[in-house]
Every structure is written in C-alpha cells, then in structure tokens.
CSV table of C-alpha atoms in Angstrom, one decimal:
chain,number,residue,atom,x,y,z
A,10,MET,CA,11.9,-2.1,-3.5
A,11,PRO,CA,11.5,-5.8,-4.5
A,12,ASP,CA,10.7,-6.2,-8.2
A,13,GLN,CA,8.7,-9.4,-7.7
A,14,THR,CA,6.3,-7.4,-5.6
A,15,THR,CA,6.0,-4.1,-7.4
A,16,SER,CA,2.9,-3.6,-9.4
A,17,GLU,CA,-0.5,-2.0,-9.6
A,18,THR,CA,-3.0,-4.5,-8.2
A,19,ARG,CA,-5.7,-5.9,-10.4
A,20,ALA,CA,-9.3,-7.2,-10.0
A,21,PRO,CA,-9.6,-10.9,-10.3
A,22,GLY,CA,-9.6,-11.8,-14.0
A,23,SER,CA,-8.7,-8.3,-15.2
A,24,PRO,CA,-6.1,-7.7,-18.0
A,25,ALA,CA,-2.5,-7.7,-17.0
A,26,HIS,CA,-2.2,-3.9,-17.3
A,27,GLU,CA,-5.5,-2.4,-16.3
A,28,PRO,CA,-4.7,0.3,-13.6
A,29,GLY,CA,-8.2,1.7,-13.9
A,30,ASN,CA,-9.8,-1.4,-12.4
A,31,ARG,CA,-11.0,-1.2,-8.8
A,32,GLY,CA,-11.5,-4.9,-8.3
A,33,GLY,CA,-12.5,-6.5,-5.0
A,34,SER,CA,-10.5,-9.0,-3.2
A,35,ALA,CA,-10.8,-12.7,-4.2
A,36,GLY,CA,-13.9,-14.1,-2.6
A,37,GLY,CA,-14.8,-10.7,-1.1
A,38,ALA,CA,-17.3,-8.1,-2.0
A,39,ARG,CA,-16.6,-6.8,-5.5
A,40,GLU,CA,-15.8,-3.2,-6.0
A,41,VAL,CA,-17.4,-1.2,-8.8
A,42,SER,CA,-14.7,-0.4,-11.3
A,43,ARG,CA,-14.3,2.8,-13.1
A,44,ARG,CA,-14.7,1.0,-16.4
A,45,ALA,CA,-17.9,-0.7,-15.2
A,46,LEU,CA,-19.4,2.6,-14.2
A,47,LEU,CA,-18.4,4.2,-17.5
A,48,GLY,CA,-19.8,1.2,-19.4
A,49,THR,CA,-23.2,1.1,-17.6
A,50,ALA,CA,-23.9,4.7,-16.9
A,51,GLY,CA,-25.5,5.3,-20.2
A,52,ALA,CA,-27.5,2.1,-20.4
A,53,THR,CA,-28.8,1.9,-16.8
A,54,GLY,CA,-28.4,5.4,-15.4
A,55,LEU,CA,-25.9,4.1,-12.8
A,56,ALA,CA,-24.0,7.1,-11.9
A,57,LEU,CA,-22.9,8.5,-8.5
A,58,GLY,CA,-24.5,11.8,-9.2
A,59,ALA,CA,-27.9,10.2,-9.4
A,60,ALA,CA,-27.4,7.6,-6.8
A,61,GLY,CA,-25.9,10.2,-4.5
A,62,ALA,CA,-29.3,11.9,-4.4
A,63,ALA,CA,-30.4,9.2,-2.0
A,64,VAL,CA,-27.7,10.1,0.5
A,65,GLY,CA,-27.7,13.8,-0.1
A,66,TYR,CA,-24.0,14.4,-0.3
A,67,ALA,CA,-22.5,13.3,-3.6
A,68,SER,CA,-25.6,14.3,-5.6
A,69,ALA,CA,-25.0,16.7,-8.5
A,70,PRO,CA,-26.7,20.1,-8.6
A,71,ALA,CA,-29.9,20.3,-10.7
A,72,GLY,CA,-29.0,20.4,-14.4
A,73,ALA,CA,-25.4,19.2,-13.8
A,74,ALA,CA,-24.0,16.1,-15.7
A,75,PRO,CA,-23.8,13.0,-13.5
A,76,LEU,CA,-20.4,11.7,-12.5
A,77,THR,CA,-19.0,9.3,-15.1
A,78,SER,CA,-15.3,9.5,-14.7
A,79,VAL,CA,-12.7,9.3,-11.9
A,80,GLY,CA,-15.0,10.5,-9.2
A,81,ALA,CA,-17.5,7.8,-9.9
A,82,GLY,CA,-15.3,4.9,-8.7
A,83,ARG,CA,-16.5,3.4,-5.5
A,84,ALA,CA,-14.9,0.7,-3.2
A,85,MET,CA,-16.9,-1.2,-0.6
A,86,PHE,CA,-16.1,-0.8,3.1
A,87,HIS,CA,-17.8,-4.0,4.3
A,88,GLY,CA,-16.5,-7.3,3.1
A,89,LYS,CA,-14.3,-10.3,3.7
A,90,HIS,CA,-11.1,-8.2,3.5
A,91,GLN,CA,-10.6,-4.6,4.3
A,92,PRO,CA,-10.5,-2.2,1.4
A,93,GLY,CA,-7.2,-0.7,0.2
A,94,ILE,CA,-5.4,-4.0,-0.3
A,95,THR,CA,-6.4,-5.5,-3.7
A,96,GLU,CA,-7.7,-2.3,-5.4
A,97,GLY,CA,-5.7,-0.6,-8.1
A,98,LEU,CA,-3.2,2.1,-7.3
A,99,GLN,CA,-4.8,5.4,-6.3
A,100,ALA,CA,-3.6,8.8,-7.3
A,101,ARG,CA,-3.3,10.2,-3.8
A,102,GLY,CA,-2.5,8.6,-0.5
A,103,HIS,CA,-2.1,9.4,3.2
A,104,LEU,CA,-0.4,7.1,5.8
A,105,VAL,CA,-0.9,8.1,9.4
A,106,ALA,CA,0.0,6.3,12.7
A,107,PHE,CA,-1.5,7.1,16.0
A,108,ASP,CA,-0.5,6.3,19.6
A,109,LEU,CA,-3.2,5.8,22.2
A,110,ALA,CA,-3.4,8.7,24.7
A,111,ALA,CA,-2.2,8.3,28.2
A,112,GLY,CA,-4.8,6.5,30.2
A,113,ALA,CA,-6.6,5.2,27.1
A,114,GLY,CA,-7.0,1.4,26.9
A,115,ARG,CA,-9.2,-1.3,25.4
A,116,LYS,CA,-12.5,0.5,26.0
A,117,GLU,CA,-11.3,3.7,24.4
A,118,ALA,CA,-9.7,1.8,21.5
A,119,ALA,CA,-13.0,0.0,20.8
A,120,ALA,CA,-14.9,3.2,20.8
A,121,LEU,CA,-12.4,4.8,18.5
A,122,LEU,CA,-12.5,1.9,16.0
A,123,ARG,CA,-16.2,2.1,16.1
A,124,ARG,CA,-16.1,5.8,15.2
A,125,TRP,CA,-13.5,5.3,12.5
A,126,SER,CA,-15.4,2.5,10.9
A,127,ALA,CA,-18.6,4.5,10.7
A,128,THR,CA,-16.8,7.4,9.2
A,129,ALA,CA,-14.9,5.3,6.7
A,130,GLY,CA,-18.1,3.5,5.6
A,131,ARG,CA,-19.9,6.8,4.9
A,132,LEU,CA,-17.0,8.6,3.2
A,133,MET,CA,-16.3,5.6,0.9
A,134,ALA,CA,-19.9,5.7,-0.2
A,135,GLY,CA,-19.6,9.4,-1.1
A,136,GLU,CA,-21.6,10.5,2.0
A,137,ALA,CA,-20.8,13.2,4.6
A,138,ALA,CA,-18.9,12.3,7.7
A,139,PRO,CA,-21.3,11.3,10.6
A,140,HIS,CA,-20.6,14.5,12.4
A,141,GLY,CA,-18.7,17.8,11.9
A,142,ASP,CA,-18.2,17.3,8.2
A,143,THR,CA,-16.0,20.0,6.7
A,144,GLY,CA,-17.6,20.0,3.3
A,145,VAL,CA,-14.2,19.7,1.6
A,146,ALA,CA,-15.4,16.9,-0.7
A,147,ARG,CA,-19.0,18.0,-1.1
A,148,ASP,CA,-18.7,18.4,-4.9
A,149,ALA,CA,-17.0,15.0,-5.5
A,150,GLY,CA,-18.0,11.4,-5.8
A,151,PRO,CA,-16.3,8.7,-3.8
A,152,SER,CA,-13.3,8.8,-6.2
A,153,SER,CA,-12.3,5.2,-5.3
A,154,LEU,CA,-11.6,6.2,-1.6
A,155,THR,CA,-10.4,3.4,0.6
A,156,VAL,CA,-9.6,3.6,4.4
A,157,THR,CA,-7.7,0.7,6.0
A,158,PHE,CA,-6.9,0.1,9.7
A,159,GLY,CA,-4.2,-1.8,11.4
A,160,PHE,CA,-2.6,-2.5,14.8
A,161,GLY,CA,1.0,-2.1,15.8
A,162,HIS,CA,3.0,-4.3,18.2
A,163,SER,CA,2.7,-1.7,21.0
A,164,PHE,CA,-1.2,-1.6,20.7
A,165,PHE,CA,-1.6,-4.9,22.5
A,166,GLU,CA,0.3,-4.0,25.7
A,167,ARG,CA,-1.5,-0.6,25.8
A,168,THR,CA,-4.9,-2.4,25.7
A,169,GLY,CA,-4.1,-5.4,27.9
A,170,LEU,CA,-4.4,-7.8,24.9
A,171,GLU,CA,-0.9,-9.2,24.9
A,172,LYS,CA,-2.2,-12.8,24.7
A,173,GLN,CA,-3.9,-11.9,21.4
A,174,ARG,CA,-0.9,-10.4,19.8
A,175,PRO,CA,0.1,-12.5,16.7
A,176,THR,CA,3.7,-13.9,16.6
A,177,ALA,CA,3.8,-12.6,13.0
A,178,LEU,CA,3.8,-9.1,14.5
A,179,ASP,CA,7.1,-9.6,16.2
A,180,PRO,CA,9.4,-6.7,15.4
A,181,LEU,CA,11.2,-6.8,12.0
A,182,PRO,CA,14.9,-7.7,12.2
A,183,ASP,CA,17.5,-5.0,11.7
A,184,PHE,CA,18.9,-4.5,8.2
A,185,SER,CA,22.3,-3.0,7.5
A,186,SER,CA,20.8,-0.6,5.0
A,187,ASP,CA,18.4,0.9,7.6
A,188,ARG,CA,18.7,4.5,8.6
A,189,LEU,CA,15.5,4.6,10.6
A,190,ASP,CA,13.9,7.6,12.2
A,191,ARG,CA,12.2,6.0,15.2
A,192,ALA,CA,9.8,9.0,15.6
A,193,ARG,CA,8.5,8.2,12.1
A,194,SER,CA,8.3,4.5,12.6
A,195,ASP,CA,5.8,2.0,14.2
A,196,GLY,CA,2.8,3.2,16.2
A,197,ASP,CA,-0.2,1.7,18.1
A,198,LEU,CA,-2.6,2.2,15.2
A,199,TRP,CA,-2.1,2.7,11.5
A,200,VAL,CA,-4.5,4.1,8.9
A,201,GLN,CA,-4.0,4.0,5.2
A,202,ILE,CA,-6.1,6.4,3.1
A,203,GLY,CA,-6.2,6.3,-0.7
A,204,ALA,CA,-8.3,8.1,-3.4
A,205,ASP,CA,-8.2,9.3,-6.9
A,206,ASP,CA,-8.8,12.8,-5.9
A,207,ALA,CA,-6.6,14.8,-3.6
A,208,LEU,CA,-9.4,16.7,-1.8
A,209,VAL,CA,-11.4,13.5,-1.2
A,210,ALA,CA,-8.3,11.9,0.3
A,211,PHE,CA,-7.6,15.0,2.5
A,212,HIS,CA,-11.2,15.1,3.6
A,213,ALA,CA,-11.0,11.5,4.8
A,214,LEU,CA,-7.7,12.2,6.6
A,215,ARG,CA,-9.1,15.2,8.4
A,216,ALA,CA,-12.2,13.2,9.4
A,217,ILE,CA,-10.1,10.4,10.8
A,218,GLN,CA,-7.9,12.8,12.7
A,219,LYS,CA,-10.9,14.6,14.2
A,220,ASP,CA,-12.5,11.3,15.2
A,221,ALA,CA,-9.4,10.4,17.2
A,222,GLY,CA,-10.4,13.1,19.7
A,223,HIS,CA,-8.8,12.6,23.1
A,224,ALA,CA,-8.3,8.8,22.6
A,225,ALA,CA,-5.2,8.9,20.3
A,226,ARG,CA,-2.7,11.4,19.0
A,227,VAL,CA,-0.9,11.4,15.7
A,228,ARG,CA,2.6,9.8,15.9
A,229,TRP,CA,3.6,10.4,12.2
A,230,GLN,CA,2.0,11.1,8.9
A,231,MET,CA,3.2,10.6,5.3
A,232,ASN,CA,1.7,11.8,2.0
A,233,GLY,CA,2.0,10.1,-1.3
A,234,PHE,CA,0.8,10.0,-4.9
A,235,ASN,CA,0.7,7.9,-8.1
A,236,ARG,CA,-0.2,8.6,-11.7
A,237,THR,CA,-3.9,9.7,-12.1
A,238,PRO,CA,-6.1,7.1,-13.8
A,239,GLY,CA,-6.5,8.2,-17.5
A,240,ALA,CA,-3.3,10.2,-17.6
A,241,THR,CA,-1.7,7.8,-20.1
A,242,ALA,CA,-2.8,7.0,-23.6
A,243,HIS,CA,-3.0,3.3,-22.8
A,244,PRO,CA,-3.1,1.2,-19.6
A,245,MET,CA,0.3,0.4,-18.4
A,246,THR,CA,2.3,-0.6,-15.3
A,247,ALA,CA,3.2,2.4,-13.1
A,248,ARG,CA,6.5,4.1,-13.1
A,249,ASN,CA,8.4,5.2,-9.9
A,250,LEU,CA,10.4,8.4,-9.4
A,251,MET,CA,13.5,6.8,-10.9
A,252,GLY,CA,11.5,6.5,-14.1
A,253,GLN,CA,11.5,2.7,-14.0
A,254,ILE,CA,8.4,0.6,-14.8
A,255,ASP,CA,7.7,-0.6,-11.3
A,256,GLY,CA,5.5,-3.7,-10.8
A,257,THR,CA,5.8,-6.3,-13.4
A,258,ARG,CA,5.9,-9.4,-11.1
A,259,ASN,CA,3.4,-8.4,-8.4
A,260,PRO,CA,1.1,-11.3,-7.4
A,261,LYS,CA,-2.4,-10.9,-8.9
A,262,PRO,CA,-5.8,-11.8,-7.3
A,263,ALA,CA,-6.4,-14.2,-10.2
A,264,ASP,CA,-3.4,-16.3,-9.2
A,265,ALA,CA,-4.3,-19.7,-7.7
A,266,ASP,CA,-2.2,-19.1,-4.6
A,267,PHE,CA,-2.9,-15.4,-4.1
A,268,ASP,CA,-5.1,-15.8,-1.0
A,269,ARG,CA,-2.7,-18.2,0.6
A,270,ARG,CA,0.2,-15.8,0.1
A,271,ILE,CA,-1.5,-12.5,1.0
A,272,PHE,CA,-4.3,-13.3,3.5
A,273,VAL,CA,-4.4,-15.0,6.9
A,274,PRO,CA,-6.5,-18.2,6.6
A,275,ALA,CA,-9.8,-18.5,8.4
A,276,SER,CA,-8.4,-21.4,10.5
A,277,ALA,CA,-5.3,-19.5,11.7
A,278,GLU,CA,-4.6,-18.2,15.2
A,279,PRO,CA,-5.3,-15.8,16.6
A,280,ALA,CA,-8.9,-16.2,15.3
A,281,TRP,CA,-9.5,-12.4,15.1
A,282,MET,CA,-6.9,-12.1,12.3
A,283,ALA,CA,-8.9,-14.5,10.0
A,284,ASN,CA,-8.9,-13.0,6.4
A,285,GLY,CA,-6.6,-10.3,7.5
A,286,SER,CA,-3.1,-9.5,6.3
A,287,TYR,CA,0.2,-7.9,7.5
A,288,ALA,CA,1.4,-4.6,6.2
A,289,VAL,CA,5.1,-3.7,6.1
A,290,VAL,CA,5.4,0.1,5.7
A,291,ARG,CA,8.8,1.6,4.7
A,292,ARG,CA,9.7,5.2,3.8
A,293,ILE,CA,12.5,4.6,1.2
A,294,ARG,CA,14.3,7.7,0.1
A,295,MET,CA,15.6,7.7,-3.5
A,296,LEU,CA,19.0,9.3,-4.0
A,297,LEU,CA,17.8,10.8,-7.3
A,298,ASP,CA,20.9,13.0,-8.0
A,299,ASP,CA,23.1,10.0,-7.8
A,300,TRP,CA,20.7,7.9,-9.8
A,301,GLU,CA,20.2,10.4,-12.6
A,302,ALA,CA,24.0,10.8,-13.0
A,303,LEU,CA,24.1,7.2,-14.3
A,304,SER,CA,23.9,6.5,-18.0
A,305,LEU,CA,20.8,4.7,-19.3
A,306,SER,CA,22.6,1.5,-19.7
A,307,ALA,CA,24.0,1.7,-16.1
A,308,GLN,CA,20.5,2.3,-14.7
A,309,GLU,CA,19.2,-0.7,-16.6
A,310,ALA,CA,22.0,-2.9,-15.3
A,311,VAL,CA,21.1,-1.9,-11.7
A,312,ILE,CA,17.5,-2.9,-12.2
A,313,GLY,CA,17.9,-5.8,-14.7
A,314,ARG,CA,15.2,-4.4,-17.0
A,315,ARG,CA,14.9,-1.9,-19.8
A,316,LYS,CA,13.8,1.5,-18.7
A,317,ASP,CA,11.4,2.2,-21.6
A,318,THR,CA,9.5,-1.1,-21.8
A,319,GLY,CA,10.3,-2.9,-18.5
A,320,ALA,CA,11.4,-5.9,-20.5
A,321,PRO,CA,14.2,-8.1,-18.9
A,322,LEU,CA,17.7,-7.5,-20.2
A,323,SER,CA,17.6,-11.1,-21.4
A,324,GLY,CA,15.1,-10.2,-24.0
A,325,GLY,CA,11.3,-10.2,-24.8
A,326,ASP,CA,8.7,-7.8,-23.5
A,327,GLU,CA,7.7,-6.7,-20.0
A,328,THR,CA,6.0,-10.0,-19.1
A,329,THR,CA,8.6,-12.3,-20.7
A,330,PRO,CA,10.2,-14.6,-18.0
A,331,MET,CA,13.7,-13.5,-17.2
A,332,ASP,CA,16.4,-15.9,-18.6
A,333,LEU,CA,19.0,-16.0,-15.9
A,334,GLU,CA,21.3,-18.2,-17.9
A,335,LYS,CA,21.6,-16.0,-21.0
A,336,THR,CA,24.9,-14.2,-21.6
A,337,ASP,CA,26.0,-11.3,-23.7
A,338,ALA,CA,28.7,-11.1,-26.4
A,339,LYS,CA,31.4,-10.9,-23.7
A,340,GLY,CA,30.1,-14.0,-21.9
A,341,GLU,CA,28.7,-12.0,-19.0
A,342,PRO,CA,25.2,-12.6,-17.7
A,343,ALA,CA,22.7,-10.5,-19.7
A,344,VAL,CA,21.0,-9.8,-16.3
A,345,PRO,CA,23.8,-8.8,-13.9
A,346,ILE,CA,24.2,-11.0,-10.9
A,347,ASN,CA,23.4,-8.2,-8.5
A,348,ALA,CA,20.5,-6.7,-10.5
A,349,HIS,CA,17.5,-5.8,-8.4
A,350,ALA,CA,15.1,-7.8,-10.5
A,351,ARG,CA,17.2,-10.9,-10.4
A,352,ILE,CA,17.8,-10.9,-6.6
A,353,THR,CA,14.1,-10.4,-5.8
A,354,ARG,CA,12.7,-13.2,-7.8
A,355,PRO,CA,10.5,-15.6,-5.7
A,356,ASP,CA,12.4,-18.6,-7.0
A,357,ARG,CA,15.6,-17.1,-5.6
A,358,ASN,CA,13.9,-16.5,-2.2
A,359,GLY,CA,12.3,-19.7,-1.3
A,360,GLY,CA,9.1,-18.7,-3.1
A,361,ALA,CA,8.6,-15.6,-0.9
A,362,ALA,CA,6.0,-13.2,-2.3
A,363,MET,CA,4.1,-10.2,-1.2
A,364,LEU,CA,1.6,-7.8,-2.7
A,365,ARG,CA,3.2,-4.4,-3.0
A,366,ARG,CA,0.9,-1.3,-3.3
A,367,PRO,CA,3.1,1.8,-2.9
A,368,PHE,CA,2.8,5.5,-3.2
A,369,SER,CA,5.6,7.9,-4.4
A,370,TYR,CA,6.4,10.9,-2.2
A,371,HIS,CA,8.1,14.2,-2.5
A,372,ASP,CA,8.6,16.3,0.7
A,373,GLY,CA,10.5,19.2,-0.7
A,374,ILE,CA,14.1,20.2,-1.4
A,375,ASP,CA,16.8,20.1,1.2
A,376,GLN,CA,19.1,23.1,1.7
A,377,ASP,CA,21.8,21.5,-0.5
A,378,GLY,CA,19.3,21.1,-3.3
A,379,THR,CA,18.8,17.4,-2.8
A,380,PRO,CA,15.1,16.3,-3.3
A,381,ASP,CA,13.5,14.5,-0.4
A,382,ALA,CA,11.6,12.1,-2.5
A,383,GLY,CA,11.2,8.4,-3.0
A,384,LEU,CA,8.7,5.6,-2.2
A,385,LEU,CA,6.2,4.9,0.5
A,386,PHE,CA,6.6,1.2,0.3
A,387,ILE,CA,3.6,-0.8,1.5
A,388,CYS,CA,3.5,-4.6,1.0
A,389,TRP,CA,0.9,-7.1,2.1
A,390,GLN,CA,1.5,-10.8,3.1
A,391,ALA,CA,0.0,-13.6,5.2
A,392,ASP,CA,3.2,-13.7,7.2
A,393,PRO,CA,6.1,-11.1,7.0
A,394,LEU,CA,8.6,-13.8,8.0
A,395,ARG,CA,7.7,-15.6,4.8
A,396,GLY,CA,7.2,-12.5,2.7
A,397,PHE,CA,9.1,-9.3,3.3
A,398,VAL,CA,11.9,-10.5,5.6
A,399,PRO,CA,13.6,-13.1,3.4
A,400,VAL,CA,13.5,-10.8,0.4
A,401,GLN,CA,14.9,-7.8,2.3
A,402,ARG,CA,17.6,-9.9,3.8
A,403,LYS,CA,18.7,-10.9,0.3
A,404,LEU,CA,18.6,-7.3,-0.9
A,405,ASP,CA,20.6,-6.3,2.2
A,406,ARG,CA,23.5,-8.6,1.1
A,407,GLY,CA,24.1,-7.4,-2.4
A,408,ASP,CA,21.5,-5.5,-4.3
A,409,ALA,CA,22.9,-3.0,-6.8
A,410,LEU,CA,20.0,-0.7,-6.1
A,411,SER,CA,21.0,-0.3,-2.5
A,412,ARG,CA,23.5,2.5,-3.4
A,413,PHE,CA,20.7,4.7,-4.6
A,414,ILE,CA,18.1,4.3,-1.8
A,415,ARG,CA,17.9,4.7,1.9
A,416,HIS,CA,15.3,3.2,4.3
A,417,GLU,CA,14.4,6.0,6.6
A,418,ALA,CA,11.2,4.8,8.5
A,419,SER,CA,9.6,1.4,9.1
A,420,GLY,CA,6.5,-0.2,10.6
A,421,LEU,CA,4.7,-3.5,10.7
A,422,PHE,CA,1.0,-3.7,11.3
A,423,ALA,CA,-1.6,-6.4,11.8
A,424,VAL,CA,-4.6,-5.6,9.5
A,425,PRO,CA,-7.6,-7.6,10.5
A,426,GLY,CA,-10.2,-8.9,8.1
A,427,GLY,CA,-13.0,-6.8,6.8
A,428,ALA,CA,-16.0,-5.8,9.0
A,429,ALA,CA,-19.4,-7.3,8.2
A,430,GLU,CA,-22.4,-5.1,8.0
A,431,GLY,CA,-23.2,-3.8,11.5
A,432,GLU,CA,-19.6,-4.5,12.7
A,433,TYR,CA,-16.5,-2.3,13.1
A,434,VAL,CA,-13.0,-3.2,12.1
A,435,GLY,CA,-11.2,-5.0,15.0
A,436,GLN,CA,-14.4,-5.8,16.8
A,437,ARG,CA,-13.5,-9.5,17.2
A,438,LEU,CA,-10.3,-8.5,18.9
A,439,LEU,CA,-11.6,-5.8,21.1
A,440,GLU,CA,-14.8,-7.5,22.1
A,441,GLY,CA,-13.7,-11.1,21.9
C-alpha cells in the first residue's frame, strides 16, 4: 500500500483536502462537483431533480425538494479519459472481472462493449438502463456514479488481437509477499463501478452483469467502500481500516507532470491506448488482529507517520516534507529505515509514481474470529513497469508493513481512453 500513491484524487486546482470534489481529468471533460451543484442550485435552479425531468428517471415527484446533496453529483461518461480515474473517492465500489464465453470472439466483444457503454452513459446521467431496468435506483440521482472498462492480457488472444496487445500489459512479476488466489485474479475484461450511494452502485453492477448476456461470464467480483462525503466535520484525507490517514502523497491532477505519469500519451503505440491508463488491482488483506495488538507508537513507526494527523515522524503537519536525515534523542532516524512511508517515496524509487484510488473491503469474519478485511488497491499509471512494479519490489524487500498485510489477488488491465460522443469504449481497438 505505497504511501506516495495513497490519496483521494482531486479536481485540477482544488484544495489539497477536498474529498467532495468530483473533478474531471486534466484536459478532459469537467465533472460537475457536489460543491458546484450545491453552490449553484439556488441561484440557477441547477438540480438533478429538475434536470432529470427531461429524461424521466431521476426526476423528483411533484412537490418533492430537488436533489441538492450527495445524489446530485454527476460525472461525465464521454471525454478524453474514462471516468473513475481522477474523480474523488466514492462511498461504494464494485470491481468485477469477466471472461469471454466459449466461442465468443472479437465480434461478440465489440457488441458487448457497445452495450456496456450505452448502459454506463445512461446510468451515469441518472437515467434508466436502456432495457430491462430494475428500478432499484429510481428514486436517486446519479450519485457521482462512474463505470470504467479495461482489458486483461488474455483478452487479446481470445479476440485474435495479439498484435494489438501493449507490452505494458505483460504479466506482473512474482513478489515474495504474494499469496494469490488465481481464481480471483486477472480476467479478460474488467469493470470498475463507483458511486456515493450503495443502491446506485448495485443498480449499475446488476445492469452490467445482465448486459453481458451469453457473451461473457463473471470470473470474480469484489465489493468495497469508503467514507461517505459529508460524514466528517471538515474535509480531510481518507483513513484506511488500520486507522491511518491514507493518501498524503498521491499525485494530483494539478501537478505539471500528472498526465505524463498517469496517462498514455497520444503519440504512443498501440494507438488505441492513447489517453488511456493501466490499472493494477490488488486485494490486500489487513491482518487487523496483529496490527491492533501493537502500541500506538509501534504503529506509527511501521508507517512513519503520526496516526492522528498523518504528519511525518520527523515533524510538521500532514503535508510537511519528510526529513529523512532527522534523528531522535537516541540518534536513531526519526522516520525508521523500514517505515512504509519512507520506502515508498518517489525519490527513493527512481521517481516512480502512480495514482492510487482504492476501496476498503470487509467480507465477514472467519471461523477463528479473524476479520476478512483490508484494501482493494487500485492504482493508475502510464506504464506499470515505471509505476507499480519498482515500488512493490522495494516494499517486497523490507517494508515494515509487510508483516501486517497479505496480497491475495492481483490483476493488470489496459484501460483505453474515453469514448467520444457516438463511440463506445474500446472501439478503436475492436474496429481498428
């Protein structure tokens, strides 16, 4: 769980700790933030309850107040980049991988992505699914719903498109800390769904599953959550299930080199990946009983940051640069040599950086009373060999946190750029 890539993402130019923002990707279509909706609803009448009347699904009943809170947030489906990458953390998430059915190939995959894109576009606008809508989300606005699609390594052989498979999609190397369940790893197709309302997120998941029809079957599914927008008295960086502030050093869209680090350039090969990104997905179980047995000072030494404020142990506040040379009264490094935050610094990993946008998960209690809980780690980068891999190799060799986590599933997916109006995601690959 690299510290340098662990944060809620922000809109370009937004404050450092503004989890309510739903900003668009740099250079892409701008999303309508929750704050913007709140600030303009009274002055201009911009509210999804009223606007929804035009589409007939998210409209409020006669006499009901228009949506002006969490449900009013809306992300755009069409744009330079796919949604679900640069938006702020959402309260609910579903990750699901599909394998193409026996006999299904490029033609069936193209039809499936066309269906999925049409469904995602409508649901993200607060409208009903194109066909067979269940009505589960009928009373809600878009709730910042995003739906993101990606292709796994195996997809290209299944569709006869091996020559179009990017070298960046080569399988990740093995790490000594891996305890991977292959049945819950990889997949031909990957879908990420996020929303600030659980029913809206489930509604999208069900619609995507139904759209798969006979073309693809679910390989695995994982469900996650984050803090709900507005649940804290003031905007702040998120906490993970270990109680740590988790995300201080994440790259931000306002950074000058953000696009270069996170998105594939328009001039890159293969051309169909222009403006896309690569997602590494890891199910990381937290050994919470062992972690919670540590004293507060021991937990802080493992991470290298204070638990209450997120400030580095070398002093200052959360955003103060870490002083790696500072020592304590005993002459020992103030930030331990094997502290997670120290090891994952970009300047200690050849400048490697990735945009991390995770969900926590809890899948119940084992028979011995151990919670099956942790992090659905999702990170984005222009090239995983320059982003995730070097950092994870460094962690694998001596991270103090490794005693308290276990990597149980893994996947790498090529996520193409966004679809223009009238296009579907992946069209340049499947019809190129």
